[in-house]
């Protein structure tokens, strides 16, 4: 079993569960043959799907439960009554050490609430954040928080900056990532109290990260920084606004290419180049939002994703496990704490 | 002079002023021959530009001033010391009745501060908002606030909803515009206090507008509603994030079409269809952010726009003047107030 690792799955979460989950596992299995899966969900639905995929026989185990979290369920209600749901049990498998990470395409709010309750926070972190990738002119950037916290104070934003910095080092492999705070303008006086105060803390420069300053909405896709930090309300809306516009552009282009015979022939000639653009901007490529700051790896797949997208979310979870992500965050936080304590010690002498 | 109207221009505002301003006036003049212009700015720079455009001789007057507002000037500083700047004098021309509206491509914060101070608010409006257009799957939508107010309470958001409703009726010509509140989720319990309280006020249904409920970031370009309401911090970042992604897509496409000979030929064949997409999404078409809630028409052009974009901003100002925009807002507010007062009167009886 050396080198093998186990990922637990909320097999009932997402718009097209459990079919898409099992299909996603099929794709993930070809890419990651060293990974085993615990599928939490309804056995009567799952077993026939697994029977059709004999290659998964050895790497998949079903853990039966009849209960599941629905999209419209309130997190508080799930916390009170949801201990037997597929989502809760999948997260709990990580807490109990049965799995190294969990992936769910279900209700985001419920998954965050369960994960916070079951996995607890990393020592030194006050609030978790949801982080995701964003395509940019330079490659890709990390953005957080994407919706875990609607109201954030300056300290939360500083914590997000530290976690995002570590995340970019590990997952994007950037040695000295640049970190920017999302704001309405780059002048120091603009913005609300939280971003202004967070910027002044980050500017003091005794944190081990490279703070770029404020960035504006257009700087996200522009690739001005490697890590974009914001509160969850703004970050969620910024990301989804951009996604909405991307979908609109794709639609306009499709309309254009089918508007005349000449345009159709033009499309056929440019097709292989255009497919590269499609791959570069494929939302499935950016599927898999990471819950940072928790004492365990939890990845949220987009609820409406297909098998390829779900397989990518599994891939993100496996990568975070393989790189010892949380260990690295803990080390960075200790390093950070040491830096923070230093001036105080010096003053004491 | 029947039917003629005068627009005052901050001729020194914007990245490429005053050249782009005069070129914009040239384009606007061919479209709007009934409009006269007061150009506030440095005569030594403006006169040579006007000399090269003899067709503008009769419709343009220069009002000389040596002072101007720079991009980096703080609004508070401009309010104290900027009374002789081209921006202030251009706004003041509206307050004095010399011009029916003002257009500036200068410092947004300063223009808002001067406009609030000089023009004052419309009776019944607490805070002004910046409104702009957004391309959608259904045509275009109105979005506000785009950055006038970083912190907004529920009442501010309700006022924005009312102003946006009137704006969409007049400028987009929609009889019963639908109004949505920008939020992180469509469930009632999501979001911060301001949006939740604003939604419950708008849901009470005694306002003369059609409230759709919450919309998410992707619903903006999706065209879920005609009017998208948010605080200025979120609205500004949402709009700019989408703009940034649009720019990134355009760049990816340009790269794709020049990546091979086949792709280049394909582009040439599809060219006329693709140009239609470009026109449909041309940011210059959406140039011209309106300051709503002020006792006078003030339009902010993008600072980096070209002559076509500046001419479009002039067009927006002329349209608002021609439709008696502020009169209509006043009427709607009175109508709104009457509706608000009704239950109280009924209770008193």
mmCIF file of C-alpha atoms in Angstrom, chain A residues 178-183 185-186 199 202-203 210-216 219 225 227 229:
data_model
loop_
_atom_site.group_PDB
_atom_site.id
_atom_site.type_symbol
_atom_site.label_atom_id
_atom_site.label_comp_id
_atom_site.label_asym_id
_atom_site.label_seq_id
_atom_site.Cartn_x
_atom_site.Cartn_y
_atom_site.Cartn_z
ATOM 1 C CA UNK A 178 3.124 38.634 -5.401
ATOM 2 C CA UNK A 179 0.011 39.308 -3.346
ATOM 3 C CA UNK A 180 -2.551 42.046 -4.101
ATOM 4 C CA UNK A 181 -5.594 43.319 -2.209
ATOM 5 C CA UNK A 182 -8.705 43.780 -4.348
ATOM 6 C CA UNK A 183 -9.981 47.347 -4.162
ATOM 7 C CA UNK A 185 -8.678 51.977 -6.875
ATOM 8 C CA UNK A 186 -4.955 51.772 -6.483
ATOM 9 C CA UNK A 199 -2.991 47.117 3.377
ATOM 10 C CA UNK A 202 0.774 44.136 4.916
ATOM 11 C CA UNK A 203 2.845 47.206 3.972
ATOM 12 C CA UNK A 210 5.691 40.076 -1.256
ATOM 13 C CA UNK A 211 2.817 42.575 -0.991
ATOM 14 C CA UNK A 212 2.126 44.372 -4.251
ATOM 15 C CA UNK A 213 -0.529 46.761 -2.901
ATOM 16 C CA UNK A 214 -4.058 47.295 -4.163
ATOM 17 C CA UNK A 215 -5.277 45.778 -7.399
ATOM 18 C CA UNK A 216 -8.492 46.582 -9.268
ATOM 19 C CA UNK A 219 -6.024 43.413 -12.754
ATOM 20 C CA UNK A 225 -0.343 39.589 -9.102
ATOM 21 C CA UNK A 227 -2.555 36.015 -5.408
ATOM 22 C CA UNK A 229 -7.110 38.696 -1.774
#
